[in-house]
mmCIF file of C-alpha atoms in Angstrom:
data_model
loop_
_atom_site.group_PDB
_atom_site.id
_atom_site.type_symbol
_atom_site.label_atom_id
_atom_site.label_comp_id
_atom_site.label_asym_id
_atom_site.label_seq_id
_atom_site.Cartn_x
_atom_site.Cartn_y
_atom_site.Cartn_z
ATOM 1 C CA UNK A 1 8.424 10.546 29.733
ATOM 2 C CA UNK A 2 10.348 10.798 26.121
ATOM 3 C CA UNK A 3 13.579 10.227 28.157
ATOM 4 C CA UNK A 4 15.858 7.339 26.162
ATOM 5 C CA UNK A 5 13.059 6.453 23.770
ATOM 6 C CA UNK A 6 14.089 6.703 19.846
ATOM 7 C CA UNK A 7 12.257 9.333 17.926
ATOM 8 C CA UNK A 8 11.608 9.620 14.418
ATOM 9 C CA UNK A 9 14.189 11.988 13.860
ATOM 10 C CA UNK A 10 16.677 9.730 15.552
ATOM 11 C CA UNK A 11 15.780 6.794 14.082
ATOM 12 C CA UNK A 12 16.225 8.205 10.056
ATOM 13 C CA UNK A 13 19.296 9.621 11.102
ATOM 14 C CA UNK A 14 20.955 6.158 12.590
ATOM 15 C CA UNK A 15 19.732 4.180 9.521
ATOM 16 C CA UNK A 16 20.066 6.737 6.410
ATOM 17 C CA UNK A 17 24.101 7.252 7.308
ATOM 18 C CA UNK A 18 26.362 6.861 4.443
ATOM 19 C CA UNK A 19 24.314 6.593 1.021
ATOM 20 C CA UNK A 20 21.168 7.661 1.765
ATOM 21 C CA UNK A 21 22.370 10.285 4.966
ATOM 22 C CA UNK A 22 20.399 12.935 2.589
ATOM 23 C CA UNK A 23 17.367 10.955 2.850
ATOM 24 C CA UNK A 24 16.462 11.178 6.252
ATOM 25 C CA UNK A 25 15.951 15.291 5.884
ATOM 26 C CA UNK A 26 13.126 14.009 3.218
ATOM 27 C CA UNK A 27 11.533 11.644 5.437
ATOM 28 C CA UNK A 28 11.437 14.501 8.050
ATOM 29 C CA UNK A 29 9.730 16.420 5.613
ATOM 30 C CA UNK A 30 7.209 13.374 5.151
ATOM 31 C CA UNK A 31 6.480 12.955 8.977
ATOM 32 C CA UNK A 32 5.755 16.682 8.854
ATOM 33 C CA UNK A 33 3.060 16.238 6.313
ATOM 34 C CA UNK A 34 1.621 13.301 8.056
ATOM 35 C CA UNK A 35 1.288 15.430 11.493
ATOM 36 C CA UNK A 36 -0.390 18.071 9.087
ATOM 37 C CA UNK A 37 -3.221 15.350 7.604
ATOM 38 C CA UNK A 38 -3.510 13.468 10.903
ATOM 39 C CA UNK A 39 -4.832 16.818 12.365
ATOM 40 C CA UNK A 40 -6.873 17.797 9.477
ATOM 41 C CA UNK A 41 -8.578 14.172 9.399
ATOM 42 C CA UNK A 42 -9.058 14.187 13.173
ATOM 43 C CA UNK A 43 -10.746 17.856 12.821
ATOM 44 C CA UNK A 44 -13.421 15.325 10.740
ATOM 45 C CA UNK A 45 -17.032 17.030 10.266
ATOM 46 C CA UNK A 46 -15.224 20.726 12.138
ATOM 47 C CA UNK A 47 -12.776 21.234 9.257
ATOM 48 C CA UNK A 48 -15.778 21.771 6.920
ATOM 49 C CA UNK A 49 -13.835 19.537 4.260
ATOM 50 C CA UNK A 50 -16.097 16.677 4.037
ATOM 51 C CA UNK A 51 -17.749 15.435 0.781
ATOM 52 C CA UNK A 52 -16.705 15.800 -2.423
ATOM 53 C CA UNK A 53 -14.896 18.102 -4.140
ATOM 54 C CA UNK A 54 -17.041 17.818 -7.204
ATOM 55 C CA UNK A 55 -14.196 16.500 -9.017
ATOM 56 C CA UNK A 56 -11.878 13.275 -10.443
ATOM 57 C CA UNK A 57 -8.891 12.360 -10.773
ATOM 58 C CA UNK A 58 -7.131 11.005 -13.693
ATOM 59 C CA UNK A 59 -8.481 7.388 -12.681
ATOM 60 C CA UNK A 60 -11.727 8.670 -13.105
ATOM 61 C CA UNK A 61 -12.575 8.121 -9.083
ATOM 62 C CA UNK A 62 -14.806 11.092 -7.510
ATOM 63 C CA UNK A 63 -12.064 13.200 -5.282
ATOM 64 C CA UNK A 64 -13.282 14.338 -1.397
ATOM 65 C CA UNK A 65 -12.604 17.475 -0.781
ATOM 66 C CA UNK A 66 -10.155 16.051 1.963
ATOM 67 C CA UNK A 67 -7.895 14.348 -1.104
ATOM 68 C CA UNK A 68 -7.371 17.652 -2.361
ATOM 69 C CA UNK A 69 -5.861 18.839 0.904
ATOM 70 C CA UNK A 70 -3.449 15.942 1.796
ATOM 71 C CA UNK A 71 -2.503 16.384 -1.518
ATOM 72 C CA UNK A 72 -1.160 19.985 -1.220
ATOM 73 C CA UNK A 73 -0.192 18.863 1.899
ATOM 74 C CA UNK A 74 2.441 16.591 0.878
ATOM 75 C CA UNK A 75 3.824 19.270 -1.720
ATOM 76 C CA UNK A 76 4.301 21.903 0.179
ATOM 77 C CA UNK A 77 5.909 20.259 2.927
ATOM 78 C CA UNK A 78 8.350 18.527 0.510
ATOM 79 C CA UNK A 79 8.726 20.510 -2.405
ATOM 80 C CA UNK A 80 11.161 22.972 -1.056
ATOM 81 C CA UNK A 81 13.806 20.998 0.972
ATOM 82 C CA UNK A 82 16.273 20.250 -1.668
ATOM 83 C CA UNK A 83 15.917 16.225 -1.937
ATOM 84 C CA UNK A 84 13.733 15.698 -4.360
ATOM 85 C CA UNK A 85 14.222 15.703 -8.611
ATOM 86 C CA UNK A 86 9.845 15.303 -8.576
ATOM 87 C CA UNK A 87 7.170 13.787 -6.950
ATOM 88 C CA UNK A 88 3.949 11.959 -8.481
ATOM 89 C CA UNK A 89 0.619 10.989 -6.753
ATOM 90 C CA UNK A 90 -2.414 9.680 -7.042
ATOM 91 C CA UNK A 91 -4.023 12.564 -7.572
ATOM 92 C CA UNK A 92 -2.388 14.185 -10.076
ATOM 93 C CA UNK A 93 -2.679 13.347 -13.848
ATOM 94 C CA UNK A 94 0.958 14.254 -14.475
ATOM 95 C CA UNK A 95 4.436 13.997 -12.265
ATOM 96 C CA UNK A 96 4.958 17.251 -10.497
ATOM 97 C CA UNK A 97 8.041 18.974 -10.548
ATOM 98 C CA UNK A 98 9.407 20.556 -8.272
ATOM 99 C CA UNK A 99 8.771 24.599 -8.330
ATOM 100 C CA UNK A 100 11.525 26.996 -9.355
ATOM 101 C CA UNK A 101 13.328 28.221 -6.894
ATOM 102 C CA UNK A 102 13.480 25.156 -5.073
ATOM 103 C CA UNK A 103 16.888 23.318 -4.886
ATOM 104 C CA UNK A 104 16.856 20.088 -7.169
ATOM 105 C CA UNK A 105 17.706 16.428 -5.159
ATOM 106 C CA UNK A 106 18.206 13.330 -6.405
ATOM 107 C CA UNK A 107 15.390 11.313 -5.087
ATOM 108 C CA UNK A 108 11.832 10.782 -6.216
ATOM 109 C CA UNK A 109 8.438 10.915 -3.813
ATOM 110 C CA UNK A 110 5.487 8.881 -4.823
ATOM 111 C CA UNK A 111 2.438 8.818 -3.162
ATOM 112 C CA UNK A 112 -1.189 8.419 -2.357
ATOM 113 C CA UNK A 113 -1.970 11.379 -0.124
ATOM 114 C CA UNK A 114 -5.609 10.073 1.318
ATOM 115 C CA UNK A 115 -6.135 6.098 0.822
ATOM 116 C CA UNK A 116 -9.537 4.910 1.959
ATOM 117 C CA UNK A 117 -10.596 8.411 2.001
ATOM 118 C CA UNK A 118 -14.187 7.188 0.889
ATOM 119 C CA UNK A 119 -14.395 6.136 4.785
ATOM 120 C CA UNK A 120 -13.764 9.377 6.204
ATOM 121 C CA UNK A 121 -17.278 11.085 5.923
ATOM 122 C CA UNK A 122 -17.992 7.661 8.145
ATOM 123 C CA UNK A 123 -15.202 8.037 10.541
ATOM 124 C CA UNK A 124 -13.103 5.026 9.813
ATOM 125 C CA UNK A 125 -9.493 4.878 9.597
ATOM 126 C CA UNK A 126 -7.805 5.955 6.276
ATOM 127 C CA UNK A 127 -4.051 6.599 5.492
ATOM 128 C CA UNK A 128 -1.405 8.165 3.811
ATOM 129 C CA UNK A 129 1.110 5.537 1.327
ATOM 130 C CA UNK A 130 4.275 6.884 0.167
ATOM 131 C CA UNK A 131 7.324 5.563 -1.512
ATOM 132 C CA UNK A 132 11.033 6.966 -2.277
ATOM 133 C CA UNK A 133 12.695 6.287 -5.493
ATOM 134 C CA UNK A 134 16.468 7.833 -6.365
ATOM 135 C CA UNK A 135 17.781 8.598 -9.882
ATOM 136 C CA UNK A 136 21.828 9.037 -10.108
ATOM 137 C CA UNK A 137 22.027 12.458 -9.675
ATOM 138 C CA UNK A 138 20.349 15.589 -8.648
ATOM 139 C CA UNK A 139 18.361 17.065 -11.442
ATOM 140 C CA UNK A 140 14.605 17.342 -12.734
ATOM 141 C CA UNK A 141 13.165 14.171 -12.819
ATOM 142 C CA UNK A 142 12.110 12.461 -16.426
ATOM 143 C CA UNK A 143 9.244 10.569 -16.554
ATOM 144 C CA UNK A 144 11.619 7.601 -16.880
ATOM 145 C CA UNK A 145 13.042 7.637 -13.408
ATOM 146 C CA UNK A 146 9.787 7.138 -11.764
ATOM 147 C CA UNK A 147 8.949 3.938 -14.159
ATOM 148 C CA UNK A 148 11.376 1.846 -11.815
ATOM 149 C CA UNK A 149 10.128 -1.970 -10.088
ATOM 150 C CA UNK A 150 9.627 -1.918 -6.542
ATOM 151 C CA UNK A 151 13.067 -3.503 -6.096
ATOM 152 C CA UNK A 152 14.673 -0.491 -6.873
ATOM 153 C CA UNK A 153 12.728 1.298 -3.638
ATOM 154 C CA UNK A 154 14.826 3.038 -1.102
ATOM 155 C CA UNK A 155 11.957 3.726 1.286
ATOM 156 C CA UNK A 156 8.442 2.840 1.784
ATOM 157 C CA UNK A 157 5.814 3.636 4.584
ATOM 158 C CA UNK A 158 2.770 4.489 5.471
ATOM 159 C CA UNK A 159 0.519 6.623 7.998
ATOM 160 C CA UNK A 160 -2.697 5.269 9.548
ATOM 161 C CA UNK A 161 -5.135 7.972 10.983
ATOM 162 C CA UNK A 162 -6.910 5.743 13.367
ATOM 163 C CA UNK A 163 -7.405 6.149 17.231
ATOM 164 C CA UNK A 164 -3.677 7.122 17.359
ATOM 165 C CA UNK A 165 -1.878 8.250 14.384
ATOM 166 C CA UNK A 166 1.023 5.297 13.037
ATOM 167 C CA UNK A 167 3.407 6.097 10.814
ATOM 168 C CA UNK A 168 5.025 2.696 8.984
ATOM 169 C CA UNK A 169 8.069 2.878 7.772
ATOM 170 C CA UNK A 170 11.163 0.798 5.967
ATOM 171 C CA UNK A 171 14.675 2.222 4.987
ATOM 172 C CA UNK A 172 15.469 -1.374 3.788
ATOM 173 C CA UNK A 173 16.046 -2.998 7.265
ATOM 174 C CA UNK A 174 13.182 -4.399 8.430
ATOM 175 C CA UNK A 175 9.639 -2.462 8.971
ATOM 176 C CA UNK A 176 8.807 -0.530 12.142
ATOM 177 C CA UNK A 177 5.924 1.600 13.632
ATOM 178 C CA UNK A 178 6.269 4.775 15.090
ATOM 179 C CA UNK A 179 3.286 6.339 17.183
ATOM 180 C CA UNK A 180 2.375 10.239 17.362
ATOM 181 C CA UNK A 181 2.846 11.582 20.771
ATOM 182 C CA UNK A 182 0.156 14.364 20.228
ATOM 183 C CA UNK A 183 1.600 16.239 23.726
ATOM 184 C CA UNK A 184 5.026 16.459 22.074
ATOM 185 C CA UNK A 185 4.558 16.437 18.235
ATOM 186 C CA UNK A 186 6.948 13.589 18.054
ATOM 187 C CA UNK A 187 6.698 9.975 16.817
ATOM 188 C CA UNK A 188 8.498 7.700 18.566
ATOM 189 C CA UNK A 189 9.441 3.872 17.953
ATOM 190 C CA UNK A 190 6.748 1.626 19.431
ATOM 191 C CA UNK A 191 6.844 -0.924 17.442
ATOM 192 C CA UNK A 192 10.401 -2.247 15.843
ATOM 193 C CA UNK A 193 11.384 -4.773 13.600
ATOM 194 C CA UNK A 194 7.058 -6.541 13.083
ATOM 195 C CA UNK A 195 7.306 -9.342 11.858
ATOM 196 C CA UNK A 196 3.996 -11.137 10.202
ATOM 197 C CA UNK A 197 3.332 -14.065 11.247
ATOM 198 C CA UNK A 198 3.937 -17.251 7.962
ATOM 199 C CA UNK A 199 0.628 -18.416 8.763
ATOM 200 C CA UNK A 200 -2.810 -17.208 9.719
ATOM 201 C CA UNK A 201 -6.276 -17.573 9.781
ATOM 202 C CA UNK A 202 -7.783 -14.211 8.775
ATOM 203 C CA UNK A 203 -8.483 -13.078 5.136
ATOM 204 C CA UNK A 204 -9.109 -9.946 3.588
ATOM 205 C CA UNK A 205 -11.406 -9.635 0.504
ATOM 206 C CA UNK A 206 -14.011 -7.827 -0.705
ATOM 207 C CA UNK A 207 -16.443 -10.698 -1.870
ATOM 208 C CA UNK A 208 -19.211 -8.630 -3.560
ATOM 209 C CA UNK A 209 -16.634 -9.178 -6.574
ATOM 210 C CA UNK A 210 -16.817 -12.938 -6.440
ATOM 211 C CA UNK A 211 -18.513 -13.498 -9.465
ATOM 212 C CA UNK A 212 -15.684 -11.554 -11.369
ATOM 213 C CA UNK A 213 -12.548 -13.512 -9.566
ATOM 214 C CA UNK A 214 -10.579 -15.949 -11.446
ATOM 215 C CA UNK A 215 -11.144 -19.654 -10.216
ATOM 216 C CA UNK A 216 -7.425 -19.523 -8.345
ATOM 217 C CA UNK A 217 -9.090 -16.806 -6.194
ATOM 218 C CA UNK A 218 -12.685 -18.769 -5.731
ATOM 219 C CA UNK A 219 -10.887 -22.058 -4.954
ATOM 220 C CA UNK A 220 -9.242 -20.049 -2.203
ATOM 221 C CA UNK A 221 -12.093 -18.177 -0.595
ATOM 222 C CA UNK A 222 -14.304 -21.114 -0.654
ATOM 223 C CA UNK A 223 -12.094 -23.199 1.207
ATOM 224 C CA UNK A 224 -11.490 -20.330 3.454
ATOM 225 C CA UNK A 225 -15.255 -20.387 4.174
ATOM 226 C CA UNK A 226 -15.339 -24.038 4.463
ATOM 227 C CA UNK A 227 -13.807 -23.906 7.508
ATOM 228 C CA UNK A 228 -13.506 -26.961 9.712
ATOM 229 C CA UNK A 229 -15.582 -28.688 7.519
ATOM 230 C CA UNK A 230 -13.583 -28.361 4.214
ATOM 231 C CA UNK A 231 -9.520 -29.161 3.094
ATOM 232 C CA UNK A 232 -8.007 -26.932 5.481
ATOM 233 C CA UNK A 233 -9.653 -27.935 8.617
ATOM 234 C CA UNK A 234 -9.585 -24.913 10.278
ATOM 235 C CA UNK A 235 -11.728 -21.804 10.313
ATOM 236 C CA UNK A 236 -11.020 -18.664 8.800
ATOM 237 C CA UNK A 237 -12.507 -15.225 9.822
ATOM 238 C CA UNK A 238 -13.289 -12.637 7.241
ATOM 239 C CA UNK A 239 -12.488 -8.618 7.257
ATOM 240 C CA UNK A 240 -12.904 -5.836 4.657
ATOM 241 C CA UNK A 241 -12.435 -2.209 5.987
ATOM 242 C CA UNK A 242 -12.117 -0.697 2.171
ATOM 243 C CA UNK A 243 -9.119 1.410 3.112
ATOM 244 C CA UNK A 244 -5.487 -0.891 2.054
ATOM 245 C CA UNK A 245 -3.654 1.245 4.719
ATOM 246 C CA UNK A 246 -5.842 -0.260 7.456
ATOM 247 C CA UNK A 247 -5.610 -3.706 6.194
ATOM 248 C CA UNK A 248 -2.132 -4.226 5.824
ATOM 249 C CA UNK A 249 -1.646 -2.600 8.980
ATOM 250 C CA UNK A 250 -3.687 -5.137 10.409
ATOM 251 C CA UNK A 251 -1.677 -7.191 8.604
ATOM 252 C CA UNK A 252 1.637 -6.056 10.022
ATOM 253 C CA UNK A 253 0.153 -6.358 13.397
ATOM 254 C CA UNK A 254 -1.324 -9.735 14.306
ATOM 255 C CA UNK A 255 -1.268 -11.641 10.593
ATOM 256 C CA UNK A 256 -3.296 -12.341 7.158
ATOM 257 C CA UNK A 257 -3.861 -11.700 3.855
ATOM 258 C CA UNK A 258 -5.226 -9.025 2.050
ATOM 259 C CA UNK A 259 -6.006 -9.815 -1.935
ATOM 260 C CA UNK A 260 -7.840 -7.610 -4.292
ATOM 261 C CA UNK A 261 -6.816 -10.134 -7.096
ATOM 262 C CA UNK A 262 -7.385 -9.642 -10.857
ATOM 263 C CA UNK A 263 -10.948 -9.949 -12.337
ATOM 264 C CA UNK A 264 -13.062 -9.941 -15.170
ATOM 265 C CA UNK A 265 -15.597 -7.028 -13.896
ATOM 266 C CA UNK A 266 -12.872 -4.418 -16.131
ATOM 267 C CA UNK A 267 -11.298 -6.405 -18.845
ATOM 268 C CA UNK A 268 -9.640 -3.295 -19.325
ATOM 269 C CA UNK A 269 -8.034 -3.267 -15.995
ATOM 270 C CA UNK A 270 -5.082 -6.144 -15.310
ATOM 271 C CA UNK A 271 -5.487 -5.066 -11.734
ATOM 272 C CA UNK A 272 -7.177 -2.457 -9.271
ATOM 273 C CA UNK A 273 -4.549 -1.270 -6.917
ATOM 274 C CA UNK A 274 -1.766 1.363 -8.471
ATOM 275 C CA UNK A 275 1.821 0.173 -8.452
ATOM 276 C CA UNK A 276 3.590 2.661 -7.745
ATOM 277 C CA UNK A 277 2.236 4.624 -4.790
ATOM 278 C CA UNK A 278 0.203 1.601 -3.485
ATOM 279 C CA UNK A 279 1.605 -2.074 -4.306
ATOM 280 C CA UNK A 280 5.031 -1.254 -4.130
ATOM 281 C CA UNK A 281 5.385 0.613 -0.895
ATOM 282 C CA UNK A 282 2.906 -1.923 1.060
ATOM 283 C CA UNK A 283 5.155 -4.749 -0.907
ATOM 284 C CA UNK A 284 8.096 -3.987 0.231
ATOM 285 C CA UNK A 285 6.895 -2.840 4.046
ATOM 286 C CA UNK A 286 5.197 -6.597 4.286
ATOM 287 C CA UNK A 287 8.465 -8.441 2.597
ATOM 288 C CA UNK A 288 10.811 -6.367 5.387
ATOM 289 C CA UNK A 289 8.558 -7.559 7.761
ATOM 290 C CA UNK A 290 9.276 -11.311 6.622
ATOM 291 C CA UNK A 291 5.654 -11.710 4.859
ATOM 292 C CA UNK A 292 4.855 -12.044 1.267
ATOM 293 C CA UNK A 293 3.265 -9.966 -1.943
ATOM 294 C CA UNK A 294 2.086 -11.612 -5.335
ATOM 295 C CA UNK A 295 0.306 -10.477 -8.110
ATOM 296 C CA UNK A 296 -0.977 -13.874 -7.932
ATOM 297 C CA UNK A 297 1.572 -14.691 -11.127
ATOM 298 C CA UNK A 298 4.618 -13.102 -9.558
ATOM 299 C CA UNK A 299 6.606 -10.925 -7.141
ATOM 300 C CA UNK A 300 4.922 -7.534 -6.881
ATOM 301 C CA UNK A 301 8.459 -5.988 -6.491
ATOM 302 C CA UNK A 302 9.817 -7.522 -9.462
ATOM 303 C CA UNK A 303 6.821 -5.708 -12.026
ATOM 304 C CA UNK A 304 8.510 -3.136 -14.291
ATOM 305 C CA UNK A 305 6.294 -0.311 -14.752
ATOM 306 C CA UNK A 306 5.208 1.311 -18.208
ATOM 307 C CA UNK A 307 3.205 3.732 -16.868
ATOM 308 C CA UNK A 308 2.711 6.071 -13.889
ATOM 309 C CA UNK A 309 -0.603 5.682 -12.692
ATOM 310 C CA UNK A 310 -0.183 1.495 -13.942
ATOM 311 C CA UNK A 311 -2.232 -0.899 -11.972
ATOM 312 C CA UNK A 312 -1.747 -4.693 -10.675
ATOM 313 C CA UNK A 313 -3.129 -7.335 -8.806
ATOM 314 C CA UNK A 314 -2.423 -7.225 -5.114
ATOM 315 C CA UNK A 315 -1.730 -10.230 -2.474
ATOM 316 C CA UNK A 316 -0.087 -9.498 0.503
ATOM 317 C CA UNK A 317 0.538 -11.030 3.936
ATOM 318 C CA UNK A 318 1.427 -14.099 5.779
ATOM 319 C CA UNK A 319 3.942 -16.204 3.410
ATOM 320 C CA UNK A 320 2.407 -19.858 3.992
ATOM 321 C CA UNK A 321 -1.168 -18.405 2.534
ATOM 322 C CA UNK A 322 0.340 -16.073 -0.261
ATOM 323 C CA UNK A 323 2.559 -18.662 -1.501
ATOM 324 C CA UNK A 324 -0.670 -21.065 -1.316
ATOM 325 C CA UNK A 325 -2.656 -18.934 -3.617
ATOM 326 C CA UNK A 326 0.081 -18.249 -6.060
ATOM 327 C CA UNK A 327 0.318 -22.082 -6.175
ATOM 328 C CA UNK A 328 -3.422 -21.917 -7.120
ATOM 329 C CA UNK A 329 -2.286 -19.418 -9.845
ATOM 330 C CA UNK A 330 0.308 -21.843 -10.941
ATOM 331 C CA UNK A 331 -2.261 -25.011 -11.211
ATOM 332 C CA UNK A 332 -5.036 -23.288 -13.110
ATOM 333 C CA UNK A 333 -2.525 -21.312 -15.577
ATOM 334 C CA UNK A 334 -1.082 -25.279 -16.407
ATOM 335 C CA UNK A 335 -4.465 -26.422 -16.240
ATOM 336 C CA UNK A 336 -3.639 -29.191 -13.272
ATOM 337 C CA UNK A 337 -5.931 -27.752 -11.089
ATOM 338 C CA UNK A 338 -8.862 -29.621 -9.051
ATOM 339 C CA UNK A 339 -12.717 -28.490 -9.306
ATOM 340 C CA UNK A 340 -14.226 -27.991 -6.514
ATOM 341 C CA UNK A 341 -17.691 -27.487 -5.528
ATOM 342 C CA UNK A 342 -18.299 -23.903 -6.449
ATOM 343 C CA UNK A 343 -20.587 -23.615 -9.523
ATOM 344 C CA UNK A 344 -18.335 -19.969 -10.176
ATOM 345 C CA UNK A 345 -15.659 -22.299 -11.005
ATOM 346 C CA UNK A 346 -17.168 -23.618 -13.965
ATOM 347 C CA UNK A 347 -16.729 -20.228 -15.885
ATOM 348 C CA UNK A 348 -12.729 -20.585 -15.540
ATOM 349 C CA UNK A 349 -13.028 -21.117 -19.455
ATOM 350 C CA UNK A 350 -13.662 -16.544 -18.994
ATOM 351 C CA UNK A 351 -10.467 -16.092 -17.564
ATOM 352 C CA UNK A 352 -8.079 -18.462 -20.137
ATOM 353 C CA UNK A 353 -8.082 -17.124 -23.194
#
């Protein structure tokens, strides 16, 4: 049945030649990992990992015992193949490097072992979000090589753990979808070069944080919700799964936008998603895949980081609707922008000083 149909393996090896030809052993190693989480994750309630782990991580969020494992996970299956100058994740307070013993690479891994992992005591999808930085030569990494802006990305992908497992992936020429043939152990290319569509009619947000969004955001959602009856004349239907990795790969697949925009609720807090191992992969999979991601203000690709676990605003998706809301941005930063009938709006005075 696998006869003439492009495997992972394949695929990494046909678009890594040349520069990056030492690459595709990495993302091997990656896929390995992946197989390793999608069959703990599928185990669910049976692999006796569910609930917390009566712990945080350095963000202060509660870890599941499950985070802990796709954590370790990822290290061991990467740690030792001679590719890598360090890794950092989400659930680590530091970079890790990489153990002695271990040949020294030149690239660097990034990642979020278990996103949305809150969901999987409830059995809804969650995912693993990875990214693949390079310093000039092979070494131990310095925290300085992983403070680089998503521009400077050789890689980015994800997994989704859903009803099959996906694994999302770009080397820099467009994005494409690989599925897990559990009867084999491969993935194989099911889905190449998505494109999202520039225009849609589905939004992403998680509105019990409206009364913290910036008017830009409101004006947005409201005439979103206004459907037919309001500016845009059309209606719009709502999701929030709480897991990114499901809704951008919703995204990828049929359209959208996704925005967990800057708010007020944490002054302290310029954004909620992490740039490094969650912005900038699903940035650059959604740009190779001909869509758009903002920070509302600018380019998600084009923020230079200052700090490992930094965080940002995050809107992703179809262009037309991404490049709408950063024109929202635009009007209310100049001060041009209309009021509408949304008495939220009236506390815009909160969010310009």
């Amino acid at each position: 049945m696998l006869f003439g149909r492009t495997t992972l393996s394949k695929f990494v090896i046909e678009h890594t030649r040349g520069q990056h030809s030492d690459m595709g052993a990495l993302l091997i190693d990656v896929a390995a990992a992946v197989k390793s989480i999608s069959a703990l994750v599928g185990k669910g309630a049976l692999s006796g990992f569910s609930g917390s782990a009566a712990s945080t991580n350095v963000q202060g969020e509660e870890q599941k015992k499950i985070d802990v494992l796709a954590n370790e996970a990822v290290l061991r299956h990467c740690e030792w193949g001679g590719q890598l100058a360090g890794m950092a994740s989400e659930e680590m307070d530091e970079a890790y490097p990489i153990p002695e013993g271990y040949p020294r690479g030149r690239y660097l891994l990034v990642f979020d072992p278990l996103d949305g992992s809150s969901n999987s005591d409830v059995n809804v999808s969650v995912g693993t979000i990875f990214s693949i930085l390079q310093r000039p030569q092979a070494g131990d990494a310095a925290i300085g090589d992983f403070l680089r802006p998503g521009t400077e990305q050789v890689a980015a992908g994800y997994a989704i753990y859903g009803p099959a497992t996906m694994l999302v992936l770009t080397v820099g020429t467009g994005t494409h979808g690989f599925t897990l043939d559990r009867e084999s152990g491969n993935f194989i290319l099911t889905h190449a070069d998505i494109r999202v569509p520039e225009a849609t009619r589905e939004f992403a947000i998680n509105t019990s944080n409206e009364r913290f969004w910036e008017p830009p955001v409101l004006r947005y959602v409201a005439e979103c919700k206004a459907g037919k009856t309001g500016v845009r004349g059309v209606d719009f239907n709502m999701r929030w799964i709480a897991s990114m990795v499901a809704e951008v790969h919703r995204i990828l697949m049929r359209g959208g936008i996704f925005m967990y925009p800057k708010d007020n609720k944490d002054p302290s807090k310029p954004g909620r998603l992490r740039l490094l191992y969650e912005a900038n992969p699903m940035a650059m999979l959604i740009e190779q895949a001909g869509g758009a991601a903002s920070t509302g203000r600018g380019r998600i690709l084009d923020v230079a980081p200052d700090m490992l676990h930094q965080r940002v605003p995050v809107i992703l998706g179809s262009r037309e609707e991404v490049e709408r809301l950063e024109r929202y941005h635009q009007e209310f930063d100049a001060g041009t922008d209309r009021p509408f009938a949304s008495p939220l709006f009236a506390e815009r005075s909160l969010f310009r000083d």
